[in-house]
Coordinates of C-alpha atoms in Angstrom, one line a residue:
M100 CA 10.8 0.1 -7.6
Y101 CA 7.6 -2.0 -7.3
G102 CA 8.5 -5.6 -7.9
A103 CA 11.7 -4.7 -9.7
Q104 CA 13.8 -7.6 -10.7
S105 CA 17.5 -7.8 -11.5
T106 CA 18.1 -7.6 -15.3
D107 CA 20.6 -9.3 -17.5
E108 CA 22.1 -5.8 -18.2
E109 CA 22.9 -5.3 -14.5
P110 CA 26.7 -5.7 -13.9
E111 CA 27.3 -9.2 -12.6
R112 CA 30.1 -8.2 -10.3
T113 CA 28.6 -5.3 -8.2
A114 CA 28.6 -6.0 -4.5
F115 CA 24.9 -6.2 -4.4
R116 CA 24.6 -8.6 -7.3
L117 CA 27.3 -10.9 -5.8
A118 CA 25.3 -11.0 -2.6
E119 CA 22.2 -11.9 -4.5
K120 CA 24.0 -14.7 -6.2
R121 CA 25.4 -16.0 -3.0
Y122 CA 22.0 -16.4 -1.3
K123 CA 19.7 -17.3 -4.1
L124 CA 18.2 -20.8 -4.1
Y125 CA 19.9 -22.3 -7.2
K126 CA 23.4 -21.8 -8.4
S127 CA 23.8 -19.9 -11.7
L128 CA 24.0 -22.1 -14.8
P129 CA 25.2 -21.2 -18.3
P130 CA 22.4 -19.9 -20.6
K131 CA 20.3 -22.6 -22.4
T132 CA 21.9 -25.4 -20.4
R133 CA 20.0 -28.6 -20.1
K134 CA 21.4 -29.4 -16.7
K135 CA 19.0 -29.5 -13.7
P136 CA 19.2 -26.6 -11.3
V137 CA 21.7 -27.2 -8.5
L138 CA 20.7 -26.1 -5.0
N139 CA 23.0 -23.4 -3.6
Q140 CA 24.4 -24.6 -0.2
T141 CA 24.7 -21.2 1.3
D142 CA 26.6 -20.5 4.5
L143 CA 24.2 -18.4 6.7
F144 CA 26.6 -17.6 9.5
D145 CA 26.8 -13.9 8.9
V146 CA 23.0 -13.3 8.3
V147 CA 21.7 -10.9 11.0
D148 CA 19.1 -12.6 13.2
F149 CA 17.0 -10.0 15.0
H150 CA 15.0 -12.7 16.8
A151 CA 18.2 -14.0 18.4
I152 CA 19.3 -10.4 19.2
L153 CA 16.0 -9.8 20.9
E154 CA 16.6 -12.7 23.2
S155 CA 20.3 -11.9 23.8
V156 CA 21.6 -9.8 26.7
D157 CA 24.9 -9.1 24.9
P158 CA 25.3 -6.0 22.8
I159 CA 25.8 -6.5 19.0
D160 CA 28.3 -4.3 17.2
G161 CA 26.7 -1.9 14.8
I162 CA 23.1 -2.5 16.0
F163 CA 21.2 -0.7 18.8
R164 CA 17.7 -1.0 20.3
L165 CA 15.7 2.2 19.7
D166 CA 14.1 3.9 22.7
C167 CA 10.7 4.9 21.3
P168 CA 8.3 6.3 23.9
G169 CA 4.7 5.3 23.3
F170 CA 5.6 2.3 21.1
D171 CA 5.2 -1.0 22.8
R172 CA 7.3 -3.3 20.6
P173 CA 11.1 -3.7 20.3
V174 CA 12.7 -1.7 17.5
F175 CA 16.3 -2.3 16.2
C176 CA 18.4 -0.1 14.0
F177 CA 21.8 -0.2 12.3
R178 CA 24.2 2.6 13.2
D179 CA 25.4 3.0 9.6
R180 CA 21.9 2.7 8.0
P181 CA 19.9 5.7 9.3
G182 CA 16.2 5.5 8.6
F183 CA 16.0 1.7 8.7
Y184 CA 13.9 0.1 11.5
F185 CA 13.4 -3.6 12.2
I186 CA 10.5 -4.6 14.4
P187 CA 10.7 -8.4 15.2
R188 CA 7.6 -10.3 16.0
A189 CA 5.5 -7.2 15.5
L190 CA 2.4 -9.3 14.7
T191 CA 0.8 -12.1 16.8
I192 CA 0.1 -15.4 15.2
E193 CA -3.6 -14.6 15.0
E194 CA -2.8 -11.3 13.2
Q195 CA -0.5 -13.1 10.8
C196 CA -3.2 -15.6 9.9
Y197 CA -5.7 -12.7 9.4
W198 CA -3.5 -10.9 7.0
I199 CA -2.5 -14.0 5.1
R200 CA -6.2 -14.8 4.6
Q201 CA -6.9 -11.2 3.5
S202 CA -3.9 -11.3 1.0
L203 CA -5.3 -14.4 -0.6
V204 CA -9.0 -13.8 -0.5
S205 CA -9.7 -10.1 -0.5
F206 CA -6.7 -8.2 -1.8
P207 CA -6.7 -9.6 -5.3
Q208 CA -10.3 -8.6 -5.8
P209 CA -11.1 -5.9 -8.5
P210 CA -10.8 -3.0 -8.8
N211 CA -7.4 -3.8 -7.3
R212 CA -5.0 -4.6 -10.1
T213 CA -2.7 -7.6 -10.0
S214 CA 0.0 -9.1 -12.2
L215 CA -2.8 -11.2 -13.8
T216 CA -4.9 -8.2 -14.8
A217 CA -3.0 -7.3 -18.0
I218 CA -3.4 -10.8 -19.3
Y219 CA -6.9 -11.8 -18.2
G220 CA -8.6 -8.5 -17.2
P221 CA -10.2 -8.2 -13.8
I222 CA -10.6 -11.6 -12.1
S223 CA -13.1 -11.9 -9.3
D224 CA -13.1 -14.5 -6.5
L225 CA -9.8 -16.2 -7.5
F226 CA -9.4 -17.9 -4.2
A227 CA -13.0 -19.2 -4.1
A228 CA -12.3 -20.7 -7.5
V229 CA -9.2 -22.4 -6.1
R230 CA -11.2 -23.9 -3.3
N231 CA -13.8 -25.2 -5.8
K232 CA -11.2 -26.5 -8.2
K233 CA -12.4 -24.3 -11.1
I234 CA -10.7 -23.4 -14.4
L235 CA -10.6 -20.1 -16.2
V236 CA -12.0 -20.2 -19.7
E237 CA -13.0 -17.6 -22.3
A238 CA -16.6 -16.8 -22.2
E239 CA -18.6 -17.7 -25.3
N240 CA -19.7 -14.2 -26.1
S241 CA -16.1 -12.9 -26.0
V242 CA -15.2 -14.5 -29.3
L243 CA -16.4 -12.4 -32.2
S244 CA -16.3 -13.4 -35.8
L245 CA -15.0 -11.0 -38.4
G246 CA -15.0 -12.7 -41.8
D247 CA -12.6 -15.7 -41.4
D248 CA -11.0 -14.2 -38.3
K249 CA -11.9 -14.5 -34.7
I250 CA -11.3 -11.6 -32.3
H251 CA -11.0 -12.3 -28.6
S252 CA -12.3 -9.6 -26.3
G253 CA -10.7 -11.0 -23.2
N254 CA -13.8 -11.8 -21.2
Y255 CA -12.8 -14.7 -19.0
I256 CA -14.9 -16.7 -16.5
F257 CA -14.4 -19.5 -14.0
S258 CA -16.0 -22.8 -14.9
E259 CA -16.3 -26.2 -13.4
S260 CA -13.3 -28.2 -14.4
N261 CA -15.4 -30.9 -16.0
A262 CA -17.7 -28.5 -17.8
N263 CA -18.1 -28.6 -21.6
T264 CA -16.8 -25.1 -22.1
S265 CA -13.9 -26.4 -24.0
V266 CA -11.1 -24.0 -24.6
E267 CA -10.4 -25.5 -28.0
A268 CA -13.9 -24.7 -29.0
Q269 CA -13.4 -21.1 -28.0
G270 CA -10.3 -20.5 -30.1
S271 CA -6.7 -20.1 -29.2
F272 CA -7.0 -19.4 -25.5
K273 CA -5.9 -22.4 -23.4
S274 CA -7.8 -23.0 -20.1
V275 CA -5.9 -22.5 -16.9
S276 CA -6.8 -23.8 -13.5
A277 CA -7.5 -21.4 -10.7
S278 CA -4.8 -23.0 -8.6
T279 CA -2.2 -22.3 -11.4
L280 CA -3.4 -18.7 -11.6
L281 CA -2.8 -18.3 -7.8
R282 CA 0.7 -19.6 -8.2
K283 CA 1.3 -17.2 -11.0
L284 CA 0.1 -14.3 -8.9
R285 CA 3.1 -12.1 -8.2
W286 CA 1.7 -8.7 -7.0
G287 CA -1.5 -6.8 -6.3
T288 CA -2.1 -3.2 -5.6
L289 CA -4.3 -1.6 -2.9
G290 CA -5.5 2.0 -2.7
L291 CA -4.0 4.3 -5.4
Q292 CA -3.0 2.2 -8.3
F293 CA 0.5 2.1 -9.8
N294 CA 1.1 2.3 -13.5
W295 CA 3.9 -0.1 -14.2
S296 CA 4.7 1.0 -17.7
K297 CA 5.0 4.7 -16.8
R298 CA 6.4 4.2 -13.3
N299 CA 4.0 6.5 -11.6
Y300 CA 0.7 6.5 -9.7
D301 CA -2.3 6.7 -11.9
F302 CA -5.0 8.7 -10.1
T303 CA -7.5 8.1 -12.8
L304 CA -7.7 4.3 -12.3
P305 CA -10.7 3.1 -10.3
H306 CA -9.6 2.0 -6.8
N307 CA -10.9 1.5 -3.3
K308 CA -9.3 3.0 -0.3
I309 CA -6.9 0.8 1.6
P310 CA -8.9 -1.3 4.2
E311 CA -9.3 0.7 7.4
K312 CA -7.8 -2.1 9.5
L313 CA -4.7 -2.2 7.4
C314 CA -4.5 1.6 7.6
Q315 CA -4.6 1.5 11.4
L316 CA -1.9 -1.1 11.6
A317 CA 0.4 0.8 9.3
K318 CA -0.2 4.1 11.2
E319 CA 0.7 2.3 14.5
M320 CA 3.8 0.5 13.1
A321 CA 5.1 3.6 11.4
I322 CA 5.5 5.6 14.6
P323 CA 9.2 4.9 15.2
A324 CA 10.0 6.3 11.8
M325 CA 7.7 9.3 11.7
P326 CA 8.7 12.9 12.2
S327 CA 7.6 14.1 15.6
G328 CA 4.0 15.1 15.8
E329 CA 3.1 13.7 12.4
E330 CA 0.9 10.7 11.5
F331 CA 1.5 8.3 8.7
Q332 CA -1.2 8.5 6.0
P333 CA -1.5 5.2 4.1
E334 CA -2.6 5.9 0.5
A335 CA -1.2 2.9 -1.6
A336 CA 0.1 -0.6 -1.0
I337 CA 1.6 -3.4 -2.9
V338 CA 1.2 -7.1 -2.0
N339 CA 4.1 -9.2 -3.3
Y340 CA 3.6 -13.0 -3.6
F341 CA 6.8 -15.1 -3.6
G342 CA 6.9 -18.8 -4.7
P343 CA 9.7 -21.2 -3.7
S344 CA 12.4 -20.0 -6.1
D345 CA 11.2 -16.4 -6.5
M346 CA 13.4 -13.4 -5.7
L347 CA 13.0 -9.7 -5.6
G348 CA 16.0 -8.1 -7.3
G349 CA 17.8 -5.1 -5.9
H350 CA 15.8 -1.9 -6.4
L351 CA 14.8 1.5 -4.9
D352 CA 11.3 2.5 -4.0
D353 CA 11.5 6.1 -5.3
M354 CA 8.1 7.2 -6.7
E355 CA 6.6 8.7 -3.6
A356 CA 6.8 12.5 -3.1
D357 CA 8.1 12.6 0.5
W358 CA 10.9 10.2 1.4
S359 CA 10.8 11.3 5.0
K360 CA 7.7 9.2 5.3
P361 CA 8.3 5.4 5.7
I362 CA 7.4 2.4 3.7
V363 CA 5.8 0.0 6.2
S364 CA 6.7 -3.6 5.1
I365 CA 5.0 -6.6 6.6
S366 CA 6.3 -10.1 6.2
L367 CA 4.1 -13.2 6.2
G368 CA 4.7 -16.9 5.6
C369 CA 8.1 -18.5 4.9
K370 CA 11.3 -17.0 6.2
A371 CA 13.4 -15.0 3.8
I372 CA 16.7 -13.2 3.5
F373 CA 16.5 -9.5 3.0
L374 CA 19.5 -7.5 1.6
L375 CA 19.9 -3.8 2.6
G376 CA 22.6 -2.1 0.6
G377 CA 23.7 1.5 0.2
T378 CA 23.1 4.3 -2.3
S379 CA 25.2 2.4 -4.9
R380 CA 25.0 -1.2 -6.0
E381 CA 28.7 -1.2 -5.3
D382 CA 28.0 -0.9 -1.6
V383 CA 28.2 -4.2 0.3
P384 CA 24.7 -5.0 1.6
V385 CA 23.9 -6.4 5.0
S386 CA 21.8 -9.5 5.1
M387 CA 19.2 -10.4 7.6
F388 CA 16.4 -12.9 8.2
L389 CA 12.8 -11.8 7.7
R390 CA 10.3 -14.1 9.5
S391 CA 6.5 -14.1 9.4
G392 CA 5.2 -11.3 11.6
D393 CA 8.3 -9.1 11.3
I394 CA 7.9 -5.5 10.1
V395 CA 10.5 -3.3 8.5
L396 CA 10.3 0.5 8.1
M397 CA 12.4 2.4 5.6
A398 CA 12.4 6.2 5.7
G399 CA 14.7 9.2 5.0
K400 CA 18.2 8.1 4.0
A401 CA 17.2 4.4 4.0
R402 CA 14.8 5.2 1.1
E403 CA 18.0 5.8 -1.0
C404 CA 19.4 2.4 -0.3
F405 CA 19.1 -0.5 -2.7
H406 CA 17.3 -3.5 -1.2
G407 CA 15.9 -6.9 -2.2
V408 CA 15.0 -10.4 -1.3
P409 CA 17.2 -13.0 -2.9
R410 CA 15.9 -16.1 -1.2
I411 CA 12.9 -17.5 0.6
F412 CA 13.2 -20.8 2.6
T413 CA 10.6 -23.5 2.0
D414 CA 12.3 -26.6 3.6
D415 CA 11.1 -27.8 7.0
K416 CA 14.4 -26.8 8.7
H417 CA 14.4 -23.1 7.7
A418 CA 10.9 -22.1 6.6
E419 CA 9.6 -21.8 10.3
V420 CA 5.9 -21.9 9.5
S421 CA 4.8 -24.9 11.4
V422 CA 3.1 -22.9 14.2
L423 CA 1.5 -20.7 11.6
L424 CA 0.1 -23.7 9.6
S425 CA -1.3 -25.2 12.8
Q426 CA -3.7 -22.2 13.1
F427 CA -5.4 -22.9 9.8
S428 CA -7.5 -25.9 10.8
G429 CA -10.9 -24.9 9.3
E430 CA -12.7 -27.0 6.7
D431 CA -11.8 -24.5 4.0
D432 CA -8.3 -23.8 5.1
C433 CA -6.4 -26.5 3.2
C434 CA -5.9 -24.2 0.3
I435 CA -4.3 -21.6 2.5
T436 CA -2.0 -24.1 4.1
D437 CA -1.1 -25.6 0.7
Y438 CA -0.1 -22.1 -0.4
I439 CA 1.6 -20.6 2.6
K440 CA 3.7 -23.7 3.5
N441 CA 6.1 -22.9 0.6
S442 CA 5.3 -19.2 -0.1
R443 CA 5.9 -15.7 1.3
I444 CA 3.7 -12.7 1.2
N445 CA 4.9 -9.1 1.7
I446 CA 2.5 -6.2 2.2
N447 CA 4.2 -2.8 1.9
I448 CA 2.2 0.4 2.6
R449 CA 3.1 3.9 1.4
Q450 CA 2.2 7.5 1.8
V451 CA 2.1 8.8 -1.8
N452 CA 1.9 12.6 -1.3

């Protein structure tokens, strides 16, 4: 499901788990070991590269190019994975830059909930605070005295890093820089908000509609996977933020009512490996590269398939973000380049009902 991670209880020898271990950044070490992590020198020879397939004239066994009238981008499918669609280079460089900026500046804004909300409550203008090198502190009026005890109401504000709002003076809360918070950001939700503890959509939570421009993009990109004569209706989205060693464990996206409608998944930033398995974790997954600007659709039978991201590439040889970074040349863009040069962002849009 949303942001699901592999757990210690998951069998270590399922086909899907073995594939995850093969591609992840660091080799597995014994629990509580003091050894430094060891880079996993993974052989990538059998990872499907749709960009290379796009430029090739030779047919590839098990993969075909979909004829989709009225859709102006190439679409590839696996013969044995119905409902899965890969659209390489779906977004221009300019479009990628726009959605990266939106993902960092606009999408984490309240009332959208993020992975930081449960800890700090709603945080406004996180990226502006990063640019201005601010720190998050507990507001003075959020510490209430009750006899000898202090109760923290969880009202946090950004402050100048050299200000005298000392965390020690406020109690047990330790200050944290805005840049650290950005690095800790793992997910954000747009549109209808998802209740992570109950694993369902909570229609009572305050929310804004998904931005119209993102809705239009999702509707356009969903065309190859939509039943004839129907239009995709974006109602919710999650934005996943991946750091250098992050992974997204094998999972299913199974909380929407109608699985015939696709999930529209947009990749931004550093290149990654995506695993697409079958209906059981015992099914051997196919691995493929996801690059910035690629879009994946999963509908119908593909919605029943386990999938995940075991690896993102941040080294100069494999990350493939140099052209993207060159586009962020504005005075205030250094924070974006510092982030995206070793990070990946994934926006996936859903029709809930």
